[in-house]
Amino acid sequence: MSARYHVFIVSDATGLSAETAARAALAQFDLDRRDTQLHRHVGLTSTADLPGIVREAKAKGGVILHTLATADWSKRLSTLAQEHHVRTLDLLGLTVQVFSEAFGVTPRETPSPHHRLDAAYFQRIEAMEWTVRHDDGRAQDHLIEADIVLIGVSRVSKTPLCIYLANRGCKAANVPLVPGVPVGEQIFTLPRGRVFGLTIDAQVLLEIRRNRVKQLGGSGGEYASPAAVQAELAYAEDIFRRGRFPVIDVTGRAVEETAAEIERVLERRAGRARR
Amino acid sequence: MSARYHVFIVSDATGLSAETAARAALAQFDLDRRDTQLHRHVGLTSTADLPGIVREAKAKGGVILHTLATADWSKRLSTLAQEHHVRTLDLLGLTVQVFSEAFGVTPRETPSPHHRLDAAYFQRIEAMEWTVRHDDGRAQDHLIEADIVLIGVSRVSKTPLCIYLANRGCKAANVPLVPGVPVGEQIFTLPRGRVFGLTIDAQVLLEIRRNRVKQLGGSGGEYASPAAVQAELAYAEDIFRRGRFPVIDVTGRAVEETAAEIERVLERRAGRARR
C-alpha cells in the first residue's frame, strides 16, 4: 500500500524544524499514519536537487515544507513550485522575517552554524552521557549531580522520559520504586523541586505489564497481578507523600507531554523564585 | 544581565514545534545566546493566560510564536497581540492550512491527540529502552536486533548520537573500537548498511580527550597522547575498510548533523532498493 498524503521536507540544514512542524500539523487531521509519508531531502549543498524534488512532489500531489537558509535557494524553490502548482511553506523564512522585524536585526542568510558547538551544546552532550550512565537506579551515589530525578514503579516510562529529557540537555536520573527494596534516604535530602513522582492508572499499568510479559514470553506471576500492581502503586504514593514530591500521572500521556508538564512545573517554580 | 531578545512560545500542546522553529530561526542571526530568551507557555488549558502573556511580550519587546490548535484561541491571541502591537506567527495554523488545501482534508481544531499512543509510538519507546540497555558495547550479543550500529574510538560521540537516534525511534547500538581488544566478528556479518564508522580529525580528538582528562582531574597518559590517538584512528580505519562500512567524519559536527547524515545515507540506500 502506498501513502496518499505526501509531505516533502527540504532543508540545507537538518530539516528538524520542518519535520517537527509537519508532524504537529499532520496530527491535526484524522489521517491514518500509514496514509501519510514524509520525504526528507535535507543537508542540500546545491540547488541541483530542487527541480527533481518539485517534480516528485507534483507527481504525488504533495506539499513542500522548507527551511532553506541560503538567500536565493528559497526563492528558487518557490518559483519552481509555483510553475508546477505545488504548494509550499517557507517555515524558516517566515520565522526569520518576524524576528528580523521585531528585533531590528539582519539574518545571515547562510545555513552555516545551525547548531553551534558552544558551551550549551557540550553541556547537552554531557547530559546525554550522564543520563545513560545513570539509568535505572545506577545513579544512587550521584543523585546530587542530577537536574531531575524521576521515581516510580516499573513501567511508568522512567527510562524513555530520561532519554527525552537528556536529549533536551537535562541530566535525568531515575530510581525504581520496589516494595521491600528500601529507597535510598538521599532522595529525601535533594534540593526541593528536583524529584518528580510518576504514577499511572492501576488498570492501565496492569495492561502494559501483561503485554510486556507476553512479549518476553513469560507467564507474569506477581509482576502482572492486580494485587501486586495495587500494592506497588500504594507504596510509591507513600514515598511521594513522605518526600512531598510533585506527582505526575502518565496515564495516556506521551513522553513529550509528560516532559512538557515537568518543565512547566520547573518554570513555574523558577518564576516564583524570581519574584 | 537580562536578555534583549525575547521569544514567547505559546501552545495548547507541548510547544515543541514552535520551539524547534524558534531555535532554527535564532541561529540565523549573529546573536549572543545569552542575549536571547525563550519563554515557554505550553500546555495551556484555557485562554485565561493569553492577556498576561501578550502584556509580558509587549513589555519585553518580544515576539510570539504560537501553535494553538483550538479553533478560536489562535484568533483570540492574534487579536490581543494586534491590539498591543506585538508580532506573532501562527506556525501550526499556517502549516495546517497548507496541508488542508493541498490534501482537501479538514483539520480537527482541537489540541487532543497531538502525540498518538499508537504502534509507532510504542516502537519508539521500545527503541529508547533498548538503546539505553545496549550502550557502550553491551549489545555485542544483540547487535542483530539493532537498527543502526555505530563504531569508533573513544570520544567520537557514539553515546550522544545513539540517544539522539533513539529519541527518533531507532534502536541504536554502539561498539567502542580499542586497539588490542578484538572486535566481535558479528559486526562483519550484519546486513549491509546497518553499521556506520565514526571518525574525527586527530588533532580535534586529542583536544577533546585532553579536556576530558582535565575535567576528570587525571593526567591523561596514553589516552590523550598524539601517538595513541593516531594509532587508534588508524586501527578504526582498518576495521571500517574491512567491513566496507560507510564512514562519517564528526569533526565540528553537532549530533543533529551527524544523525541527519546517517539518515540520508539510509534513505539513499532505501531509494536505490526501491528502484
Coordinates of C-alpha atoms in Angstrom, one line a residue:
Chain A
M1 CA 0.0 0.0 0.0
S2 CA 1.4 3.4 -0.8
A3 CA 0.6 6.6 1.1
R4 CA -1.9 9.1 -0.1
Y5 CA -0.6 12.3 1.6
H6 CA 3.0 13.3 0.9
V7 CA 5.0 15.9 2.7
F8 CA 8.4 16.9 1.4
I9 CA 10.9 18.3 3.9
V10 CA 13.5 20.4 2.1
S11 CA 16.4 21.9 4.0
D12 CA 20.1 22.9 3.7
A13 CA 20.5 22.0 7.4
T14 CA 19.0 19.1 9.3
G15 CA 15.3 19.8 8.4
L16 CA 14.4 19.1 12.0
S17 CA 12.2 22.1 12.5
A18 CA 10.2 21.5 9.3
E19 CA 9.8 17.8 10.3
T20 CA 8.6 18.7 13.8
A21 CA 6.1 21.2 12.3
A22 CA 4.9 18.7 9.8
R23 CA 4.2 16.1 12.4
A24 CA 2.4 18.5 14.6
A25 CA 0.2 19.7 11.7
L26 CA -0.5 16.2 10.5
A27 CA -1.7 15.2 13.9
Q28 CA -4.5 17.8 13.3
F29 CA -6.1 15.6 10.7
D30 CA -7.9 12.3 11.1
L31 CA -5.5 10.5 8.8
D32 CA -4.2 7.0 9.2
R33 CA -0.5 7.2 9.8
R34 CA 0.1 4.7 7.0
D35 CA -1.6 7.2 4.7
T36 CA 1.0 9.9 5.2
Q37 CA 4.6 9.9 4.2
L38 CA 7.4 12.3 4.9
H39 CA 10.1 12.6 2.2
R40 CA 13.2 14.2 3.7
H41 CA 15.6 16.0 1.4
V42 CA 17.9 17.6 3.9
G43 CA 21.5 18.7 4.1
L44 CA 21.3 20.1 0.5
T45 CA 24.5 21.5 -0.8
S46 CA 23.3 22.9 -4.1
T47 CA 20.1 23.7 -5.9
A48 CA 20.7 20.9 -8.3
D49 CA 18.2 18.6 -6.5
L50 CA 15.4 21.2 -6.4
P51 CA 13.8 20.5 -9.8
G52 CA 13.6 16.8 -9.1
I53 CA 12.1 17.3 -5.7
V54 CA 9.4 19.6 -7.1
R55 CA 8.6 17.2 -9.9
E56 CA 8.2 14.3 -7.5
A57 CA 6.0 16.4 -5.2
K58 CA 3.9 17.4 -8.2
A59 CA 3.6 13.7 -9.3
K60 CA 2.5 12.7 -5.8
G61 CA 0.2 15.6 -5.1
G62 CA 2.4 16.5 -2.2
V63 CA 3.3 19.6 -0.2
I64 CA 6.7 21.1 0.4
L65 CA 7.8 22.5 3.8
H66 CA 11.2 24.1 3.5
T67 CA 13.8 25.6 5.7
L68 CA 16.4 26.8 3.2
A69 CA 18.6 29.5 4.8
T70 CA 20.6 30.2 1.7
A71 CA 19.4 33.5 0.3
D72 CA 18.4 32.6 -3.2
W73 CA 17.6 28.9 -2.8
S74 CA 14.3 29.5 -1.0
K75 CA 13.2 31.9 -3.8
R76 CA 14.3 29.4 -6.4
L77 CA 12.3 26.6 -4.8
S78 CA 9.2 28.8 -4.5
T79 CA 9.4 29.8 -8.2
L80 CA 9.8 26.2 -9.3
A81 CA 6.9 25.1 -7.1
Q82 CA 4.7 27.8 -8.4
E83 CA 5.4 26.8 -12.0
H84 CA 4.4 23.2 -11.2
H85 CA 1.4 24.3 -9.0
V86 CA 2.9 22.6 -5.9
R87 CA 2.0 24.2 -2.5
T88 CA 5.0 25.2 -0.4
L89 CA 5.6 26.8 3.0
D90 CA 8.8 28.6 3.8
L91 CA 8.9 28.0 7.6
L92 CA 12.3 29.3 8.3
G93 CA 11.8 32.4 6.1
L94 CA 8.6 33.3 7.8
T95 CA 10.0 32.9 11.3
V96 CA 13.3 34.7 10.4
Q97 CA 11.3 37.6 9.0
V98 CA 9.2 38.0 12.1
F99 CA 12.3 38.0 14.3
S100 CA 14.1 40.4 12.0
E101 CA 11.2 42.9 12.0
A102 CA 10.6 42.7 15.7
F103 CA 14.2 42.8 16.8
G104 CA 15.6 45.0 14.1
V105 CA 18.4 42.6 13.3
T106 CA 19.6 41.2 9.9
P107 CA 19.7 37.5 9.2
R108 CA 22.9 36.0 7.8
E109 CA 21.2 34.0 5.0
T110 CA 23.6 31.1 5.1
P111 CA 22.9 27.7 6.5
S112 CA 26.2 27.6 8.3
P113 CA 26.3 27.4 12.1
H114 CA 22.8 26.0 12.6
H115 CA 23.9 24.1 15.6
R116 CA 26.6 26.0 17.4
L117 CA 29.2 23.8 19.1
D118 CA 29.3 26.1 22.1
A119 CA 29.2 25.6 25.8
A120 CA 25.5 24.9 25.8
Y121 CA 25.9 22.2 23.2
F122 CA 28.7 20.4 25.1
Q123 CA 26.6 20.7 28.3
R124 CA 23.8 18.9 26.4
I125 CA 26.2 16.1 25.2
E126 CA 27.4 15.8 28.7
A127 CA 23.8 15.4 29.9
M128 CA 23.2 12.6 27.4
E129 CA 26.2 10.7 28.5
W130 CA 25.4 11.2 32.2
T131 CA 21.9 10.1 31.7
V132 CA 22.8 6.8 30.0
R133 CA 25.4 6.0 32.7
H134 CA 22.9 6.6 35.4
D135 CA 19.8 4.8 34.2
D136 CA 17.6 2.5 36.4
G137 CA 18.9 3.2 39.8
R138 CA 22.6 3.3 38.9
A139 CA 22.8 6.9 39.9
Q140 CA 22.1 6.3 43.7
D141 CA 25.5 7.7 44.6
H142 CA 25.4 10.6 42.1
L143 CA 21.8 11.8 42.5
I144 CA 23.1 15.2 43.7
E145 CA 24.5 15.8 40.2
A146 CA 21.2 15.2 38.5
D147 CA 19.0 18.1 37.2
I148 CA 15.9 15.9 37.5
V149 CA 15.3 12.6 39.3
L150 CA 12.2 10.5 38.3
I151 CA 10.9 7.9 40.7
G152 CA 8.1 5.4 40.2
V153 CA 7.3 1.7 39.9
S154 CA 8.3 -0.4 37.0
R155 CA 6.8 0.5 33.6
V156 CA 5.8 4.1 34.2
S157 CA 8.2 5.1 31.3
K158 CA 11.0 6.4 33.5
T159 CA 13.8 5.5 31.1
P160 CA 12.2 6.9 27.9
L161 CA 11.4 10.1 29.8
C162 CA 15.0 10.4 30.9
I163 CA 16.2 9.9 27.3
Y164 CA 13.9 12.5 26.1
L165 CA 14.9 15.0 28.8
A166 CA 18.6 14.2 28.2
N167 CA 18.2 15.0 24.6
R168 CA 17.0 18.4 25.7
G169 CA 20.1 18.9 27.8
C170 CA 18.9 17.7 31.2
K171 CA 20.8 15.3 33.4
A172 CA 18.0 13.0 34.3
A173 CA 18.3 10.1 36.7
N174 CA 15.6 7.5 37.5
V175 CA 15.1 5.4 40.6
P176 CA 12.8 2.5 40.5
L177 CA 10.4 2.0 43.5
V178 CA 10.1 -1.6 44.5
P179 CA 8.2 -2.6 47.7
G180 CA 10.6 -4.4 50.0
V181 CA 13.7 -2.7 48.5
P182 CA 14.4 0.3 50.7
V183 CA 14.8 3.5 48.7
G184 CA 18.0 5.4 49.4
E185 CA 17.4 8.2 52.0
Q186 CA 19.3 10.5 49.8
I187 CA 16.2 11.0 47.7
F188 CA 14.6 12.9 50.6
T189 CA 17.6 15.2 51.1
L190 CA 17.8 16.6 47.5
P191 CA 17.0 20.2 46.8
R192 CA 13.3 20.9 46.5
G193 CA 11.7 20.5 43.1
R194 CA 14.3 18.2 41.7
V195 CA 12.5 14.9 42.3
F196 CA 9.3 14.0 40.5
G197 CA 7.0 11.1 41.3
L198 CA 5.4 9.3 38.3
T199 CA 2.2 7.4 38.7
I200 CA -0.3 5.7 36.4
D201 CA -3.8 4.2 36.5
A202 CA -3.6 0.7 38.0
Q203 CA -5.7 -0.9 35.3
V204 CA -3.5 0.6 32.5
L205 CA -0.3 -0.4 34.2
L206 CA -1.6 -3.9 34.5
E207 CA -2.3 -4.0 30.8
I208 CA 1.1 -2.6 30.0
R209 CA 2.8 -5.2 32.2
R210 CA 0.8 -8.1 30.7
N211 CA 1.8 -7.0 27.2
R212 CA 5.4 -6.8 28.4
V213 CA 5.3 -10.3 29.8
K214 CA 3.7 -11.7 26.7
Q215 CA 6.4 -10.0 24.6
L216 CA 9.1 -11.6 26.8
G217 CA 7.3 -14.9 26.5
G218 CA 6.9 -15.3 30.3
S219 CA 3.9 -16.1 32.5
G220 CA 3.9 -12.9 34.5
G221 CA 3.2 -14.1 38.0
E222 CA 3.3 -11.3 40.7
Y223 CA 4.7 -8.7 38.3
A224 CA 1.4 -8.6 36.3
S225 CA -1.1 -9.4 39.1
P226 CA -3.8 -6.8 40.1
A227 CA -2.9 -7.2 43.8
A228 CA 0.8 -6.6 43.2
V229 CA 0.2 -3.6 41.0
Q230 CA -2.1 -2.0 43.6
A231 CA 0.4 -2.6 46.4
E232 CA 3.3 -1.2 44.4
L233 CA 1.4 2.0 43.4
A234 CA 0.3 2.5 47.1
Y235 CA 3.9 2.0 48.2
A236 CA 5.0 4.6 45.6
E237 CA 2.3 7.0 46.8
D238 CA 3.7 6.7 50.3
I239 CA 7.2 7.7 49.2
F240 CA 5.8 10.6 47.1
R241 CA 3.8 11.9 50.2
R242 CA 6.8 11.5 52.5
G243 CA 9.1 13.5 50.2
R244 CA 6.2 15.9 49.2
F245 CA 7.3 15.3 45.6
P246 CA 5.2 16.7 42.8
V247 CA 3.4 13.7 41.2
I248 CA 2.7 13.4 37.5
D249 CA 0.1 11.0 36.2
V250 CA 1.4 9.5 32.9
T251 CA -1.7 7.6 32.1
G252 CA -2.5 8.0 28.3
R253 CA 0.3 10.6 28.0
A254 CA 3.2 10.5 25.5
V255 CA 6.7 11.2 26.9
E256 CA 6.7 14.6 25.2
E257 CA 3.6 15.6 27.1
T258 CA 4.9 14.4 30.5
A259 CA 8.2 16.1 29.8
A260 CA 6.4 19.4 29.0
E261 CA 4.5 19.0 32.3
I262 CA 7.7 18.6 34.2
E263 CA 9.3 21.6 32.5
R264 CA 6.1 23.6 33.3
V265 CA 6.4 22.8 37.0
L266 CA 10.1 23.7 37.0
E267 CA 9.4 27.0 35.1
R268 CA 6.5 27.9 37.5
R269 CA 8.9 27.4 40.4
A270 CA 11.7 29.4 38.7
G271 CA 9.1 32.2 38.1
R272 CA 8.1 32.3 41.7
A273 CA 11.7 32.3 42.8
R274 CA 12.4 35.3 40.7
R275 CA 9.5 37.4 42.1
Chain B
M1 CA 22.4 40.5 32.8
S2 CA 18.9 40.1 31.3
A3 CA 18.3 39.1 27.7
R4 CA 17.5 41.6 24.9
Y5 CA 15.6 39.3 22.5
H6 CA 12.5 37.5 23.9
V7 CA 10.6 34.8 22.1
F8 CA 7.3 33.6 23.6
I9 CA 6.3 30.0 22.7
V10 CA 2.5 29.6 23.3
S11 CA 0.8 26.2 22.8
D12 CA -2.1 24.1 24.0
A13 CA 0.2 21.1 23.3
T14 CA 3.9 20.7 24.1
G15 CA 5.1 23.7 22.1
L16 CA 7.8 21.5 20.6
S17 CA 7.4 22.6 17.0
A18 CA 7.4 26.3 17.8
E19 CA 10.4 25.9 20.0
T20 CA 12.3 24.0 17.3
A21 CA 11.4 26.6 14.7
A22 CA 12.4 29.4 17.1
R23 CA 15.9 27.9 17.7
A24 CA 16.5 27.3 14.0
A25 CA 15.5 30.9 13.1
L26 CA 17.5 32.4 16.0
A27 CA 20.6 30.6 14.7
Q28 CA 20.2 32.8 11.6
F29 CA 21.2 35.9 13.5
D30 CA 24.5 36.8 14.9
L31 CA 23.2 37.0 18.5
D32 CA 24.9 36.0 21.6
R33 CA 22.9 33.1 23.1
R34 CA 22.8 34.9 26.4
D35 CA 21.0 37.8 24.6
T36 CA 18.1 35.6 23.6
Q37 CA 15.5 34.1 25.9
L38 CA 12.6 31.6 25.2
H39 CA 9.5 32.0 27.4
R40 CA 7.5 28.7 27.2
H41 CA 3.8 28.9 27.9
V42 CA 2.7 25.5 26.9
G43 CA 0.0 23.0 27.7
L44 CA -2.5 25.9 28.0
T45 CA -5.9 24.7 29.1
S46 CA -7.8 27.9 28.8
T47 CA -7.5 31.4 27.2
A48 CA -7.2 33.0 30.7
D49 CA -3.4 33.2 30.4
L50 CA -3.3 34.9 27.0
P51 CA -3.7 38.5 28.0
G52 CA -0.9 38.2 30.6
I53 CA 1.4 36.6 28.0
V54 CA 0.7 39.3 25.4
R55 CA 1.3 42.0 28.0
E56 CA 4.6 40.5 29.0
A57 CA 5.7 40.1 25.4
K58 CA 4.8 43.8 24.8
A59 CA 6.8 44.9 27.9
K60 CA 9.8 42.9 26.7
G61 CA 9.6 43.9 23.0
G62 CA 9.2 40.2 22.3
V63 CA 7.7 38.1 19.6
I64 CA 5.1 35.3 20.0
L65 CA 5.3 32.0 18.0
H66 CA 2.2 30.0 18.7
T67 CA 0.8 26.6 17.9
L68 CA -2.7 26.8 19.3
A69 CA -4.8 24.1 17.7
T70 CA -8.1 25.1 19.4
A71 CA -10.2 26.9 16.8
D72 CA -10.8 30.2 18.5
W73 CA -7.7 30.5 20.7
S74 CA -5.4 31.3 17.9
K75 CA -7.7 34.0 16.7
R76 CA -8.1 35.4 20.2
L77 CA -4.3 35.6 20.6
S78 CA -3.8 37.3 17.3
T79 CA -6.4 39.9 18.1
L80 CA -4.9 40.6 21.5
A81 CA -1.4 40.8 20.0
Q82 CA -2.6 43.2 17.3
E83 CA -4.1 45.5 20.0
H84 CA -0.8 45.6 21.8
H85 CA 1.3 45.8 18.6
V86 CA 3.1 42.6 19.4
R87 CA 4.3 40.5 16.4
T88 CA 3.0 36.9 16.2
L89 CA 3.4 33.9 13.9
D90 CA 0.8 31.2 13.9
L91 CA 3.1 28.3 12.9
L92 CA 0.5 25.5 13.3
G93 CA -2.3 27.4 11.6
L94 CA -0.1 28.2 8.6
T95 CA 1.1 24.6 8.2
V96 CA -2.4 23.1 8.8
Q97 CA -3.8 25.4 6.2
V98 CA -1.3 24.4 3.5
F99 CA -2.0 20.7 4.2
S100 CA -5.7 21.2 4.3
E101 CA -5.7 23.0 0.9
A102 CA -3.3 20.6 -0.7
F103 CA -4.9 17.4 0.6
G104 CA -8.6 18.5 0.7
V105 CA -9.0 17.4 4.3
T106 CA -10.4 19.2 7.3
P107 CA -8.5 19.8 10.5
R108 CA -10.0 18.8 13.8
E109 CA -9.2 22.1 15.5
T110 CA -8.6 20.6 18.9
P111 CA -5.3 20.0 20.6
S112 CA -6.2 16.5 21.6
P113 CA -4.2 13.6 20.3
H114 CA -1.1 15.6 19.4
H115 CA 1.0 12.5 20.1
R116 CA -0.9 9.4 19.3
L117 CA -0.1 6.5 21.6
D118 CA -0.1 4.1 18.6
A119 CA 2.1 1.3 17.5
A120 CA 4.7 3.7 16.1
Y121 CA 4.8 5.5 19.5
F122 CA 5.4 2.3 21.5
Q123 CA 8.0 1.2 19.0
R124 CA 9.8 4.5 19.7
I125 CA 9.6 3.9 23.5
E126 CA 11.0 0.4 22.9
A127 CA 13.8 1.9 20.9
M128 CA 14.7 4.2 23.7
E129 CA 14.8 1.5 26.3
W130 CA 16.7 -0.9 24.0
T131 CA 19.3 1.8 23.3
V132 CA 20.0 2.6 27.0
R133 CA 20.3 -1.1 27.8
H134 CA 22.8 -1.6 25.0
D135 CA 25.2 1.4 25.3
D136 CA 28.9 1.1 25.1
G137 CA 29.4 -2.4 23.8
R138 CA 26.9 -4.0 26.0
A139 CA 24.9 -5.0 22.9
Q140 CA 27.5 -7.4 21.5
D141 CA 25.2 -10.4 21.7
H142 CA 22.1 -8.5 20.5
L143 CA 23.6 -6.5 17.6
I144 CA 21.3 -8.3 15.2
E145 CA 18.3 -6.5 16.8
A146 CA 19.8 -3.0 16.3
D147 CA 18.6 -0.7 13.5
I148 CA 21.9 1.1 13.5
V149 CA 25.3 0.2 15.0
L150 CA 27.9 2.9 15.5
I151 CA 31.5 2.0 15.8
G152 CA 34.5 4.2 16.6
V153 CA 37.2 5.1 19.0
S154 CA 36.5 6.7 22.4
R155 CA 35.1 10.3 22.3
V156 CA 33.7 10.4 18.8
S157 CA 30.2 11.0 20.4
K158 CA 28.8 7.5 19.9
T159 CA 26.6 7.6 23.0
P160 CA 25.0 11.0 22.4
L161 CA 24.3 10.0 18.8
C162 CA 22.7 6.8 20.0
I163 CA 20.5 8.8 22.4
Y164 CA 19.5 11.2 19.7
L165 CA 18.7 8.4 17.3
A166 CA 16.8 6.5 20.0
N167 CA 14.7 9.6 20.6
R168 CA 13.8 9.4 16.9
G169 CA 12.7 5.8 17.2
C170 CA 15.8 4.0 16.2
K171 CA 17.4 1.1 18.1
A172 CA 20.9 2.3 18.1
A173 CA 23.9 0.3 19.5
N174 CA 27.4 1.4 19.8
V175 CA 30.6 -0.6 19.9
P176 CA 33.9 1.0 21.0
L177 CA 37.0 0.3 19.0
V178 CA 40.1 -0.2 21.1
P179 CA 43.4 -1.5 19.7
G180 CA 44.3 -4.7 21.3
V181 CA 40.7 -5.5 22.2
P182 CA 39.4 -7.7 19.4
V183 CA 36.1 -6.5 18.0
G184 CA 33.4 -9.1 17.8
E185 CA 33.3 -10.8 14.4
Q186 CA 29.5 -10.4 14.4
I187 CA 29.9 -6.8 13.3
F188 CA 31.1 -8.0 9.9
T189 CA 28.1 -10.3 9.4
L190 CA 25.4 -7.8 9.9
P191 CA 23.1 -6.8 7.0
R192 CA 24.7 -4.2 4.7
G193 CA 24.1 -0.6 5.6
R194 CA 23.4 -1.1 9.3
V195 CA 26.9 -0.3 10.6
F196 CA 28.4 3.1 10.4
G197 CA 32.0 4.0 11.2
L198 CA 32.6 7.4 13.0
T199 CA 35.9 9.1 12.6
I200 CA 37.3 12.5 13.6
D201 CA 40.3 14.7 13.0
A202 CA 43.2 13.5 15.1
Q203 CA 44.1 17.0 16.5
V204 CA 40.5 17.7 17.4
L205 CA 40.1 14.3 19.2
L206 CA 43.3 15.0 21.1
E207 CA 41.9 18.3 22.3
I208 CA 38.6 16.7 23.3
R209 CA 40.4 14.0 25.2
R210 CA 42.7 16.4 27.0
N211 CA 39.7 18.4 28.1
R212 CA 38.0 15.3 29.2
V213 CA 41.0 14.2 31.3
K214 CA 41.3 17.7 32.8
Q215 CA 37.6 17.5 33.8
L216 CA 38.1 14.2 35.5
G217 CA 41.2 15.5 37.2
G218 CA 43.6 12.9 35.8
S219 CA 46.9 13.2 34.0
G220 CA 45.8 11.5 30.7
G221 CA 48.8 9.3 29.9
E222 CA 48.3 7.2 26.7
Y223 CA 44.6 8.1 26.3
A224 CA 45.4 11.7 25.4
S225 CA 48.8 11.3 23.7
P226 CA 49.2 12.1 19.9
A227 CA 50.8 8.8 19.1
A228 CA 47.9 6.8 20.8
V229 CA 45.3 8.9 19.1
Q230 CA 46.9 8.3 15.7
A231 CA 47.2 4.6 16.3
E232 CA 43.6 4.3 17.4
L233 CA 42.2 6.2 14.5
A234 CA 44.4 4.0 12.1
Y235 CA 43.1 0.9 13.8
A236 CA 39.5 2.1 13.4
E237 CA 40.1 2.9 9.7
D238 CA 41.3 -0.7 9.2
I239 CA 38.0 -2.0 10.7
F240 CA 36.0 0.4 8.6
R241 CA 37.8 -0.8 5.4
R242 CA 37.5 -4.4 6.3
G243 CA 33.7 -4.2 6.8
R244 CA 33.3 -1.7 4.0
F245 CA 31.3 0.4 6.4
P246 CA 30.2 3.9 5.4
V247 CA 32.4 6.4 7.4
I248 CA 31.1 9.7 8.8
D249 CA 33.5 12.4 9.9
V250 CA 32.1 14.0 13.0
T251 CA 34.7 16.8 13.2
G252 CA 33.0 20.1 14.0
R253 CA 29.6 18.5 13.6
A254 CA 26.7 18.6 16.0
V255 CA 24.9 15.3 16.8
E256 CA 21.9 16.5 14.9
E257 CA 24.0 17.0 11.8
T258 CA 25.7 13.6 12.0
A259 CA 22.3 11.9 12.6
A260 CA 20.9 13.7 9.6
E261 CA 23.8 12.4 7.5
I262 CA 23.3 8.9 8.7
E263 CA 19.6 9.1 7.9
R264 CA 20.4 10.5 4.5
V265 CA 22.7 7.5 3.7
L266 CA 19.9 5.1 4.8
E267 CA 17.3 6.9 2.7
R268 CA 19.5 6.9 -0.4
R269 CA 20.0 3.2 0.0
A270 CA 16.3 2.6 0.5
G271 CA 15.6 4.7 -2.6
R272 CA 18.0 2.6 -4.6
A273 CA 16.5 -0.6 -3.3
R274 CA 13.0 0.6 -4.4
R275 CA 14.1 1.2 -8.0

